Short mmCIF file of C-alpha atoms in Angstrom, two decimals:
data_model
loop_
_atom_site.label_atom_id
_atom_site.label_comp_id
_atom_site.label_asym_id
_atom_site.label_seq_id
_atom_site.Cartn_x
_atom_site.Cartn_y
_atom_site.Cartn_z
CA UNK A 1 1.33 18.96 -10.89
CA UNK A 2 0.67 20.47 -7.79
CA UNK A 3 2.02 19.05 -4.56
CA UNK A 4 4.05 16.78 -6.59
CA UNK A 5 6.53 18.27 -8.91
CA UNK A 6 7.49 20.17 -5.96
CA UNK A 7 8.93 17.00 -4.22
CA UNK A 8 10.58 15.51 -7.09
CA UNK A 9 13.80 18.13 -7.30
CA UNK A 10 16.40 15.88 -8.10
CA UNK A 11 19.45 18.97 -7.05
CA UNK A 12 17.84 18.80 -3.61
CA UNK A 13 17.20 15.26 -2.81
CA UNK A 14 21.30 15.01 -3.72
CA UNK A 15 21.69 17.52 -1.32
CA UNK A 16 20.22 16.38 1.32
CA UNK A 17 21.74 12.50 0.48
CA UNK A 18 24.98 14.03 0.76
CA UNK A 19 24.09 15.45 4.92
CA UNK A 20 23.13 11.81 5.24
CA UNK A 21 26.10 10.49 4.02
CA UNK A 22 27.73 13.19 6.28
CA UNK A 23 26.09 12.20 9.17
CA UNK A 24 26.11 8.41 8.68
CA UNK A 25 28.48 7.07 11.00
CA UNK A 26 31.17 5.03 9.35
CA UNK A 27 31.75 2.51 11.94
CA UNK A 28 28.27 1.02 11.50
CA UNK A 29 25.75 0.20 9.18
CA UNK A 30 22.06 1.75 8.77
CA UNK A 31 19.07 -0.79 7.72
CA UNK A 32 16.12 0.67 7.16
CA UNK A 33 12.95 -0.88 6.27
CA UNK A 34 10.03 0.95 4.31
CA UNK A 35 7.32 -1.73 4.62
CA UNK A 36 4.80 -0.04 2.13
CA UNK A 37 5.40 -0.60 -1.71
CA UNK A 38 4.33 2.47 -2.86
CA UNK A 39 7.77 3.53 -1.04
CA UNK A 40 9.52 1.03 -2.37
CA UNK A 41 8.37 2.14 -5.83
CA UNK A 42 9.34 5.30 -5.20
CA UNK A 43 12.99 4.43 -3.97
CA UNK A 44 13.42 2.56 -6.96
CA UNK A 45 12.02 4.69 -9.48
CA UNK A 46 13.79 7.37 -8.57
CA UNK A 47 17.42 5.58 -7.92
CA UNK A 48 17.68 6.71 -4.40
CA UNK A 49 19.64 4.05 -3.09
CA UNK A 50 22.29 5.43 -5.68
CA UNK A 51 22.28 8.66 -3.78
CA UNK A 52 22.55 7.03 -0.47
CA UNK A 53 26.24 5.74 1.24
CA UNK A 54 27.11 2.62 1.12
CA UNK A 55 26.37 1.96 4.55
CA UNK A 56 22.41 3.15 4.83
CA UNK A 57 20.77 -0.19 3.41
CA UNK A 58 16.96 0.02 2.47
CA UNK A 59 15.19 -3.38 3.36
CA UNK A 60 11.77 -3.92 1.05
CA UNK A 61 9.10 -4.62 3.51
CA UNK A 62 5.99 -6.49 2.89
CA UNK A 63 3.79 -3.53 2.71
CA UNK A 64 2.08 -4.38 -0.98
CA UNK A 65 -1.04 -5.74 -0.85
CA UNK A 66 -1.24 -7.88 -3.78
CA UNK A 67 2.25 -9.46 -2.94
CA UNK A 68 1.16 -10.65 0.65
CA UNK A 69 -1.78 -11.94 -0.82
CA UNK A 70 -1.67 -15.86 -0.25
CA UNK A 71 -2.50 -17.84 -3.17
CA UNK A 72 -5.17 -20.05 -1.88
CA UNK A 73 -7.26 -16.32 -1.87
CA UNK A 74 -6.64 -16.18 -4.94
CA UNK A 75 -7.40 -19.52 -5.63
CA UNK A 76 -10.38 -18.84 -4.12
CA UNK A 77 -11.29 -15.76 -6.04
CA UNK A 78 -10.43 -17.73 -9.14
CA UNK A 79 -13.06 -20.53 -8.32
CA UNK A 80 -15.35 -18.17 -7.26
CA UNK A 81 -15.45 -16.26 -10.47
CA UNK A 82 -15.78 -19.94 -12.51
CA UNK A 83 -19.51 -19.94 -10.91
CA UNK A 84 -22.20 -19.14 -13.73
CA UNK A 85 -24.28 -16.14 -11.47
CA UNK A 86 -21.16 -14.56 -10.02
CA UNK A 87 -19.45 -11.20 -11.78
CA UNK A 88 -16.33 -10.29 -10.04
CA UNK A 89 -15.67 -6.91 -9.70
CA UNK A 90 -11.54 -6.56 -8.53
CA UNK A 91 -8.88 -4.25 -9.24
CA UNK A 92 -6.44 -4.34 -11.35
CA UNK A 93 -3.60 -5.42 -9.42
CA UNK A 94 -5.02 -8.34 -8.78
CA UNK A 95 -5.60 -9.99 -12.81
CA UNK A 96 -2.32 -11.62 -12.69
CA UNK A 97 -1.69 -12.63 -9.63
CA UNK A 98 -0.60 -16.09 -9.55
CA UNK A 99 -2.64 -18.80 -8.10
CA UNK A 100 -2.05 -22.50 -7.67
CA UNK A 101 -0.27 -24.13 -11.34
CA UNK A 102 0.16 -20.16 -12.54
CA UNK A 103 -3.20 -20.22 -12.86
CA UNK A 104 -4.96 -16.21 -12.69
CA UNK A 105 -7.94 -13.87 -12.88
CA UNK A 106 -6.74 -13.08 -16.40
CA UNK A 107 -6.15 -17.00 -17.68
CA UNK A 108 -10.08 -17.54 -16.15
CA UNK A 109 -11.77 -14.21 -17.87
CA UNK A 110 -10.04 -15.07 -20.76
CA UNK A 111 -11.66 -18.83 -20.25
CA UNK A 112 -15.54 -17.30 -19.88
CA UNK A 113 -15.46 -15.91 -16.24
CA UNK A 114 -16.97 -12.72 -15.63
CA UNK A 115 -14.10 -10.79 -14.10
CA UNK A 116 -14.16 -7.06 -14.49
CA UNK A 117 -11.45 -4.46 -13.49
CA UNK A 118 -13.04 -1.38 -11.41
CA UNK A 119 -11.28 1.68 -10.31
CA UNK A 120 -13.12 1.94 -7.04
CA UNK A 121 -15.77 0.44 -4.85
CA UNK A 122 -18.30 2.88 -6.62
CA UNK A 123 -17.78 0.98 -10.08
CA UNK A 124 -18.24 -2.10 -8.55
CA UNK A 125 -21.71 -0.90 -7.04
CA UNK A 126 -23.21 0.51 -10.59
CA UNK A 127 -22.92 -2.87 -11.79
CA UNK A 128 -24.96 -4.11 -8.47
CA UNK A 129 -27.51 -1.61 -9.68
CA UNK A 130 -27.40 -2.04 -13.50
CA UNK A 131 -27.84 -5.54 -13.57
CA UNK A 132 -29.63 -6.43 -10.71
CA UNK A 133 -30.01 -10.24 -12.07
CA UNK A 134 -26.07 -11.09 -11.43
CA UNK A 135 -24.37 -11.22 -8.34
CA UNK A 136 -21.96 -8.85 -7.54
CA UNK A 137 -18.61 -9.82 -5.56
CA UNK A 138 -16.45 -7.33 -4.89
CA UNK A 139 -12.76 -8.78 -4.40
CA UNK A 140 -11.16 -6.37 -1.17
CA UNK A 141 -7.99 -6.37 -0.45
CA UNK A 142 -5.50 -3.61 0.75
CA UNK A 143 -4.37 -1.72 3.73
CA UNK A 144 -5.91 0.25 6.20
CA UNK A 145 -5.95 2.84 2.95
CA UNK A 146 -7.89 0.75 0.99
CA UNK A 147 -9.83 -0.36 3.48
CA UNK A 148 -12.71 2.87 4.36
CA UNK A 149 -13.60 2.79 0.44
CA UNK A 150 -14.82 -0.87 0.65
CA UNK A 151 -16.52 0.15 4.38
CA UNK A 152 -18.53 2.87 2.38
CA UNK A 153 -19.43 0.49 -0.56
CA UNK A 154 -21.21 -2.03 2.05
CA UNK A 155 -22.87 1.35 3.54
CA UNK A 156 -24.19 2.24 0.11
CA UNK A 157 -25.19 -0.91 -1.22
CA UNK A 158 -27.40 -1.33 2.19
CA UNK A 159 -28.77 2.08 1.89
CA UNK A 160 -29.74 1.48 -1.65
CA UNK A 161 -31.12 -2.26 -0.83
CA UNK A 162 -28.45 -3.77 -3.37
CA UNK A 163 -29.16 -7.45 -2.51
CA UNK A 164 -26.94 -8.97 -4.98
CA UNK A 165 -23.50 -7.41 -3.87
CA UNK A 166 -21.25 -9.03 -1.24
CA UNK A 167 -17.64 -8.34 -0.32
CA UNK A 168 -14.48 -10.79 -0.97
CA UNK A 169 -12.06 -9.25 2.19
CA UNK A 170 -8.83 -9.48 2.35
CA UNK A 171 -8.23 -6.34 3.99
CA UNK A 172 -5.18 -6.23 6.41
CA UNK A 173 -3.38 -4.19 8.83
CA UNK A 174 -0.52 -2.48 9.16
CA UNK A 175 1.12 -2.24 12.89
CA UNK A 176 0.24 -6.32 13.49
CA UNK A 177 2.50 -6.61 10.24
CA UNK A 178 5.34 -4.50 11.49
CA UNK A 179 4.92 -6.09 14.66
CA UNK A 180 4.97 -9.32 13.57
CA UNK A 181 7.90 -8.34 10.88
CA UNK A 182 10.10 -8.23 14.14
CA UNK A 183 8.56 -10.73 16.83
CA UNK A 184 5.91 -13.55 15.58
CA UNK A 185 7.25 -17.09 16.27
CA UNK A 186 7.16 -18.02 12.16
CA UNK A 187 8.80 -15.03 10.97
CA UNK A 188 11.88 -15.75 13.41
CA UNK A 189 11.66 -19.31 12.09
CA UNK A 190 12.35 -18.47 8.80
CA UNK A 191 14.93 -15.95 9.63
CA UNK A 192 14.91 -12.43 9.15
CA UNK A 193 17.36 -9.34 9.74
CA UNK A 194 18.71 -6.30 11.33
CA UNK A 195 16.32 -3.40 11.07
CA UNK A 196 17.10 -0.11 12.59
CA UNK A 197 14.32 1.63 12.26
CA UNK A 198 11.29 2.09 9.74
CA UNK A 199 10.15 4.21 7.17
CA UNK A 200 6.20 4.25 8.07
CA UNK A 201 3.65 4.11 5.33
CA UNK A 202 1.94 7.61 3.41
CA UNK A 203 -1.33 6.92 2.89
CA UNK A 204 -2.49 4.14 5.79
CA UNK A 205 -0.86 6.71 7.55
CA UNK A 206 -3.92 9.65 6.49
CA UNK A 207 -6.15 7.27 7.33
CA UNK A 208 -4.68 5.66 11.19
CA UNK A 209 -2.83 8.73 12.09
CA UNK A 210 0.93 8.34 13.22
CA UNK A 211 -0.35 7.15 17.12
CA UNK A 212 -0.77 2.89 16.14
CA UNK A 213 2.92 3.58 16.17
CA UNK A 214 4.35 4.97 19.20
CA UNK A 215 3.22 1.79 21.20
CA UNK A 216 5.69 -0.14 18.73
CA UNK A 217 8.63 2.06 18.26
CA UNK A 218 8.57 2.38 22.28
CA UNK A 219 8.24 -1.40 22.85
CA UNK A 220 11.00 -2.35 19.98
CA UNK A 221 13.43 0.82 20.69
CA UNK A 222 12.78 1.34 16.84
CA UNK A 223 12.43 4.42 15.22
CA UNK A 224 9.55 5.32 12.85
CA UNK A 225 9.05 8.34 10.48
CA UNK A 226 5.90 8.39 8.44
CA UNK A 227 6.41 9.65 4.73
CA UNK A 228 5.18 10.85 1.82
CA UNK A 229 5.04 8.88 -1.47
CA UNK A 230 7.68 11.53 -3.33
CA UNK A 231 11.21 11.17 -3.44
CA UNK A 232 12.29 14.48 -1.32
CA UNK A 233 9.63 12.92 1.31
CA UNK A 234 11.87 9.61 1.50
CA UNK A 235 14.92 10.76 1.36
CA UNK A 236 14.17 13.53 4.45
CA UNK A 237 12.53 10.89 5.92
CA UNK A 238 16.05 8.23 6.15
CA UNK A 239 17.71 11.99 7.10
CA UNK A 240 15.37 11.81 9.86
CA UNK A 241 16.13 8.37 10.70
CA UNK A 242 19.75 8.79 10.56
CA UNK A 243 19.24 11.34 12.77
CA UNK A 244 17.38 9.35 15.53
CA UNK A 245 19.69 6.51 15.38
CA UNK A 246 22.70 8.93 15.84
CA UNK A 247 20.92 10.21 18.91
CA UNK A 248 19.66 6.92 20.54
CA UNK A 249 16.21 7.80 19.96
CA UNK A 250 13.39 6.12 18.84
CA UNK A 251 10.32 8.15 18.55
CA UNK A 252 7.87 8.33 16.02
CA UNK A 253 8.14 11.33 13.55
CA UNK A 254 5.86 12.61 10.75
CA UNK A 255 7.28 13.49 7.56
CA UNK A 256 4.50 13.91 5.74
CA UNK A 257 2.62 16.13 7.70
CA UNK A 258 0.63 17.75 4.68
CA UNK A 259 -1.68 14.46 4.48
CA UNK A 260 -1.10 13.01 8.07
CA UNK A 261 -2.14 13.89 11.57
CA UNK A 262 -1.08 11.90 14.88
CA UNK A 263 -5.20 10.94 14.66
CA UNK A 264 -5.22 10.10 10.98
CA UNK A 265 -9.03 10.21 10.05
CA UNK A 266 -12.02 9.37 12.42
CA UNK A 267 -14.62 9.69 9.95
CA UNK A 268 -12.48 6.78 7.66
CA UNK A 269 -12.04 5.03 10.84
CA UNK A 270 -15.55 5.14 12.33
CA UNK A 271 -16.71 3.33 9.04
CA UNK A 272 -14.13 0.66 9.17
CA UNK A 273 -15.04 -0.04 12.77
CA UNK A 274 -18.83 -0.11 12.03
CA UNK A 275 -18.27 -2.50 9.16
CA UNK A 276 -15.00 -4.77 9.70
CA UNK A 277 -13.91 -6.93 12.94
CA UNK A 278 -10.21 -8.41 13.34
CA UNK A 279 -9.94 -12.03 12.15
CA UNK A 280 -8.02 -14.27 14.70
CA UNK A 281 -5.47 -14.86 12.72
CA UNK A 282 -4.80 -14.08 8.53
CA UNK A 283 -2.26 -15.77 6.10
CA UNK A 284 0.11 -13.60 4.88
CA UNK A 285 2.50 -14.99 1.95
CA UNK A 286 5.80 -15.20 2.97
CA UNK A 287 5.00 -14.68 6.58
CA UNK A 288 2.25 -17.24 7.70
CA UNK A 289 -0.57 -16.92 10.14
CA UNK A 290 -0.34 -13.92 11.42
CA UNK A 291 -3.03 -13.25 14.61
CA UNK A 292 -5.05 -10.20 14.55
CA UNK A 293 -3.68 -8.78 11.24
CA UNK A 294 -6.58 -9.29 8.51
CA UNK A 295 -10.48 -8.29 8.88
CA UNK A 296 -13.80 -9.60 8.11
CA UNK A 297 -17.05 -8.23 8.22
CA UNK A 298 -19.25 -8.61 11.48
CA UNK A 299 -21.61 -11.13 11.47
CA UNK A 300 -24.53 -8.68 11.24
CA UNK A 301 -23.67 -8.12 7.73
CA UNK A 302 -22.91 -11.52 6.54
CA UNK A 303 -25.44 -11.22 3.91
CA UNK A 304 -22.79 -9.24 2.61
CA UNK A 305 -19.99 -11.34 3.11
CA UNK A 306 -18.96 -13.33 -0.06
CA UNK A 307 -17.25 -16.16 2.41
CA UNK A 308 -20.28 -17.02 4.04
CA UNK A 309 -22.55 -16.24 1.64
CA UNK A 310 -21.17 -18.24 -1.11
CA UNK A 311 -19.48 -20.94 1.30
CA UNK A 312 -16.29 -20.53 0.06
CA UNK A 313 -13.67 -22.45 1.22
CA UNK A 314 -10.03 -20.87 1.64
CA UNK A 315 -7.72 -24.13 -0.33
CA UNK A 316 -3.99 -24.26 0.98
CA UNK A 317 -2.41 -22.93 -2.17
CA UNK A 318 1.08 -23.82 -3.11
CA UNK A 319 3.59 -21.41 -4.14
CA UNK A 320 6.06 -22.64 -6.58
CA UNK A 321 9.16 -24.02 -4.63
CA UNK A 322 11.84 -22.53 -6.49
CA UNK A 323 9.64 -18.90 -6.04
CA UNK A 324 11.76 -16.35 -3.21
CA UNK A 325 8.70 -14.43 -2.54
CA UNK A 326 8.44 -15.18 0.83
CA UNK A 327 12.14 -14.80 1.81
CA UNK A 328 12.13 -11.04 0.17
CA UNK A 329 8.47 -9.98 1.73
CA UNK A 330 10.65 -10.38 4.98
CA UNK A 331 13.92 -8.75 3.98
CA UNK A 332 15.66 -11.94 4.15
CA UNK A 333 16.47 -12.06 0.90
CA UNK A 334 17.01 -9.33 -2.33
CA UNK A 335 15.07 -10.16 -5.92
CA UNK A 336 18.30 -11.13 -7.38
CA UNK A 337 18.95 -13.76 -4.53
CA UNK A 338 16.31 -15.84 -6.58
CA UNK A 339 17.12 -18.31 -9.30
CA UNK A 340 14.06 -17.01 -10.92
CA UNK A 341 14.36 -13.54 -11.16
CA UNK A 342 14.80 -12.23 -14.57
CA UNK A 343 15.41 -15.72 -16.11
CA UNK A 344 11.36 -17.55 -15.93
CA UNK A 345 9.96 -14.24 -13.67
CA UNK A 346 9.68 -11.15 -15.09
CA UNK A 347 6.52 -9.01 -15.18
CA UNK A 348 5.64 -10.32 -18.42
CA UNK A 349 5.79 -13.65 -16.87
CA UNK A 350 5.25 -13.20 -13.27
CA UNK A 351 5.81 -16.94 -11.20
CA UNK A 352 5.43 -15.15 -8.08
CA UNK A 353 3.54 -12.16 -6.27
CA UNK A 354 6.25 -10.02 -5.85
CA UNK A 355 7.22 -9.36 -9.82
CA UNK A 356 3.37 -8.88 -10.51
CA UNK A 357 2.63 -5.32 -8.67
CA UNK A 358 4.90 -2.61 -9.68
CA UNK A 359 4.86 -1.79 -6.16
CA UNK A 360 6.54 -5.26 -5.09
CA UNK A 361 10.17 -5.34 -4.72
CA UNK A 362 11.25 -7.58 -7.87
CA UNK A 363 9.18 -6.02 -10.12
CA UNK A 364 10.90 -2.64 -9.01
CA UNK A 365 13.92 -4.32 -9.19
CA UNK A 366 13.41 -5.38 -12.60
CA UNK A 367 12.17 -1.92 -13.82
CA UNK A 368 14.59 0.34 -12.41
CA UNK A 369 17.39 -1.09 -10.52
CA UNK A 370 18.15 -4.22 -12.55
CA UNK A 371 20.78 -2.12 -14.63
CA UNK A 372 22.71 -1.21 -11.21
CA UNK A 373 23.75 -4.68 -10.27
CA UNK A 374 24.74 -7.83 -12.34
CA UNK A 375 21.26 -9.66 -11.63
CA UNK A 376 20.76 -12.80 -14.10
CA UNK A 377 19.55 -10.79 -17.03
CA UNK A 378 16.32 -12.37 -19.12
CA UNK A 379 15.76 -11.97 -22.65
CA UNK A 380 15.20 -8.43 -23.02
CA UNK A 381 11.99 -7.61 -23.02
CA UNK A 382 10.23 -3.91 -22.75
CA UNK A 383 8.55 -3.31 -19.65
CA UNK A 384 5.47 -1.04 -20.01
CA UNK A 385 4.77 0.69 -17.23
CA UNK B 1 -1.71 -0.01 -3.92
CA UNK B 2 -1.76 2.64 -1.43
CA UNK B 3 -0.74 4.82 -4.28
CA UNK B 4 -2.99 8.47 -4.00
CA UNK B 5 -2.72 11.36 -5.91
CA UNK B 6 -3.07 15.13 -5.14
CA UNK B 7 -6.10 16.29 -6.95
CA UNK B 8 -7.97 20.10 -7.23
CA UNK B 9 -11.80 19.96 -5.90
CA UNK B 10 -12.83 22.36 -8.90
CA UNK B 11 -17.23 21.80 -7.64
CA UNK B 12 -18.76 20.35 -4.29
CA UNK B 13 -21.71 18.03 -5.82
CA UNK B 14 -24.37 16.42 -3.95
CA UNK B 15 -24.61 13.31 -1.85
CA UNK B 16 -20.95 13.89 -1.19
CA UNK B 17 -20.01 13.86 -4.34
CA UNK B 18 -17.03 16.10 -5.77
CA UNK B 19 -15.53 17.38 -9.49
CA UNK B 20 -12.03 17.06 -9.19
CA UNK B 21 -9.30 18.08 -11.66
CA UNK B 22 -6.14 16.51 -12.73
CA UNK B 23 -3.67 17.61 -15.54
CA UNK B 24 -6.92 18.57 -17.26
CA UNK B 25 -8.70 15.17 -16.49
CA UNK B 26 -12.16 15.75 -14.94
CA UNK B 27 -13.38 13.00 -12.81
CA UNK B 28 -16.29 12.76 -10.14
CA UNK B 29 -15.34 11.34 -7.03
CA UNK B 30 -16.52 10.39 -3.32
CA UNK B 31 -16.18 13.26 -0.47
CA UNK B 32 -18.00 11.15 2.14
CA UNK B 33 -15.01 10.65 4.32
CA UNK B 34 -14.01 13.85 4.83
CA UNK B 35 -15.65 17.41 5.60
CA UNK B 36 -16.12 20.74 4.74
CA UNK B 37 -14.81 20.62 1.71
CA UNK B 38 -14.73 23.69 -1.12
CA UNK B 39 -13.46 24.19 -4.21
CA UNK B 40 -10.08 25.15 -4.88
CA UNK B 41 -9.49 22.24 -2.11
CA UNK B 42 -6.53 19.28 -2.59
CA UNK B 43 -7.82 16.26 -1.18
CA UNK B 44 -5.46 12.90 -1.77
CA UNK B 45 -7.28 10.82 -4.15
CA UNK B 46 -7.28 7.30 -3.60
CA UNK B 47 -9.56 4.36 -5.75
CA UNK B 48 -12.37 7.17 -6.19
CA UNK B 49 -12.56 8.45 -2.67
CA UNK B 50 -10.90 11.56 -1.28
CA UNK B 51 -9.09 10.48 1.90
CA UNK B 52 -8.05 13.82 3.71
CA UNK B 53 -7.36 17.16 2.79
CA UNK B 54 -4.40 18.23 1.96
CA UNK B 55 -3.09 21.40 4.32
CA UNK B 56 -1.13 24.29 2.08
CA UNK B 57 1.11 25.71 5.14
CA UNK B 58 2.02 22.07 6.22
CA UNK B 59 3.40 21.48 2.51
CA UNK B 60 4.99 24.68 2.04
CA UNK B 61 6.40 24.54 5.73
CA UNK B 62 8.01 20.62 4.83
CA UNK B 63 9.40 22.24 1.53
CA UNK B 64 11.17 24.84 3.84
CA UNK B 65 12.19 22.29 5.69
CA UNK B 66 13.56 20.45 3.23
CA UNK B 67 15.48 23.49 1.76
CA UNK B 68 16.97 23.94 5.38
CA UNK B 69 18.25 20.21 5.56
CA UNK B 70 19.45 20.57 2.09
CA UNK B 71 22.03 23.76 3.56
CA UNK B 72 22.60 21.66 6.57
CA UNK B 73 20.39 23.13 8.79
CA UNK B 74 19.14 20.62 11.29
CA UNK B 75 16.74 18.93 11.57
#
């Protein structure tokens, strides 16, 4: 395919590993974080961290969605779906999330609930329109990627008069994350590590340009290089960052400058803005409150708003005890640190958020990268993906 | 989540609506957050909504690049 095959050239990305591992300073270590999962897919799809010297350590941020999702949201969605009028419209990601007692979307469809999986926002609004006697909740969550399609659903479904849709949101945003990854009060509390510098997300990146940023690689003397999705993008990308650490810098650089733009997209951005406010403060699993990182919609459209509308209440779920999660969203901890990984939690039987998206780190580890280390193997069981 | 694909605008439709093509799939998606957009176009396709367009001499000029890092050319 087009503007991917291209970037997948396995002789080059060697090539270019081997100028970082000639330029990697010996005396010290490199650890580099790429908070957004659709990296860490990538790195462990495509074995980079083979490729890499031993001393240029990728970190798995908390940049998936699903896997920062608390659990009383999805206990929420969960009771929220259980009422008699309500269809809710989610992606996929989210069916097997678990929520309180490994309860999920899935376990309640499969008990009567009207849960449907949609590919996009537009989905969700045909069944609005189609059957006009049900209403419609669309369950949002994502970054700032994810974010302008939901912002054009609540345009549409006010153009068109669609009284019966409302939005779930759990939308969240990036910089407040990576700030918070490195300063906020409960993060340090539960202990975190070294990070030189950060690999900064593809896509959020079309849509917020590379400028949200400079503010925090200039205020944390950390580097950032936005990159594409593809394995040459990530592995020019920690060249990049090698680079910048050698020199002392710490500047933000664009990898991926086929998609991205120091502006990212005003039209995208104009429709968030219109439609979405910041929350005070958002949980985050694994990280706690975390001020001004989530959105909700304005209070002019909460006829719209699923939260107010419905009066849904936000229960303090409870992860299971023995479940890492939290330690590994921060890069505290690797998947096969956890006495769960691979023995009760695999993505057959996900306990926590992390082994349910393919983008979170233990279900990449499990995929791809549990053959490379002597993690506690499960019974063997084949892993469609 | 954030995952996006590189997909061919193969016919502008109205109400900023597109035809796109990929590996021989056709599927209709949104254009309403971007502009000017023609056929023959790559737009990064995200949950039904093209997201930006993407720019031919930006791609070929990272692939170069990437070549010249490869050899040991900085940067």
């Amino acid at each position: 395919m087009k503007y991917i095959d291209e970037y997948r050239d396995g002789r080059l990305a060697k090539l270019i590993a081997d100028r970082i591992a000639a330029l990697a300073d010996a005396a010290r270590s490199y650890c580099l974080m790429e908070f957004c999962g659709g990296h860490t897919h990538a790195i462990s799809r495509y074995g980079l961290e083979d490729l890499l010297p031993a001393n240029v350590r990728m970190i798995h941020g908390p940049g998936c969605p699903v896997c920062v999702l608390p659990i009383g949201r999805i206990d929420a969605a969960i009771a929220l779906a259980a009422r008699p009028e309500i269809t809710l419209c989610t992606y996929g990601d989210l069916m097997r999330v678990p929520g309180t007692n490994r309860s999920s979307l899935l376990e309640a469809k499969a008990a009567g609930a009207d849960v449907r999986v949609v590919y996009s926002t537009l989905d969700a609004l045909r069944v609005a329109e189609t059957e006009p006697e049900r209403e419609v909740v669309f369950f949002a969550i994502g970054f700032e990627t994810t974010t302008p399609p939901t912002a054009l659903a609540l345009k549409t479904a006010i153009a068109k008069g669609l009284g019966n849709f409302s939005v779930f949101c759990n939308h969240v945003v990036t910089p407040a994350a990576m700030h918070h990854i490195l300063e906020s009060p409960p993060v340090r509390k539960l202990g975190s590590i070294k990070i030189d510098g950060f690999i900064g997300p593809a896509h959020v990146s079309a849509v917020i340009g590379t400028k949200p940023y400079e503010l925090f690689a200039e205020k944390y003397c950390k580097p950032v290089v936005v990159a594409g999705f593809e394995p040459l993008d990530v592995v020019q990308a920690i060249l990049m960052l090698v680079r910048q650490i050698n020199d002392g810098r710490h500047v933000v650089e664009n990898q991926y400058i086929r998609a991205v733009t120091r502006h990212g997209n005003d039209k995208a951005q104009a429709e968030v803005a219109n439609f979405f406010e910041l929350r005070e403060s958002f949980e985050w699993r694994g990280l706690g409150e975390l001020p001004l990182s989530g959105l909700r919609l304005r209070p002019q459209y909460a006829a719209y708003d699923a939260e107010k509308r419905f009066s849904m209440m936000t229960p303090r779920g409870k992860d299971n005890p023995a479940c890492e999660c939290g330690a590994i969203l921060r890069g505290a901890k690797q998947p096969a640190e956890c006495k769960l990984f691979g023995a009760v939690c695999t993505p057959d039987t996900p306990m926590g958020s992390c082994m349910v998206s393919s983008e979170g780190a233990c279900a990449a580890q499990w995929i791809y990268g549990r053959f490379r280390e002597k993690a506690p193997q499960a019974n063997a069981t084949r892993v469609v993906t | 989540m954030c995952l996006a694909i590189p997909v061919k605008v193969t016919e502008v439709l109205p109400g900023d609506m597109a035809k796109v093509k990929l590996e021989g799939v056709l599927k209709v998606i949104s254009t309403a957050l971007i502009d000017d957009i023609r056929p023959g176009d790559y737009v990064i396709l995200h949950v039904g909504y093209a997201l930006t367009k993407i720019k031919p001499e930006e791609a070929q000029r990272t692939l170069t690049l990437i070549q010249e890092a490869s050899m040991g050319v900085a940067p």
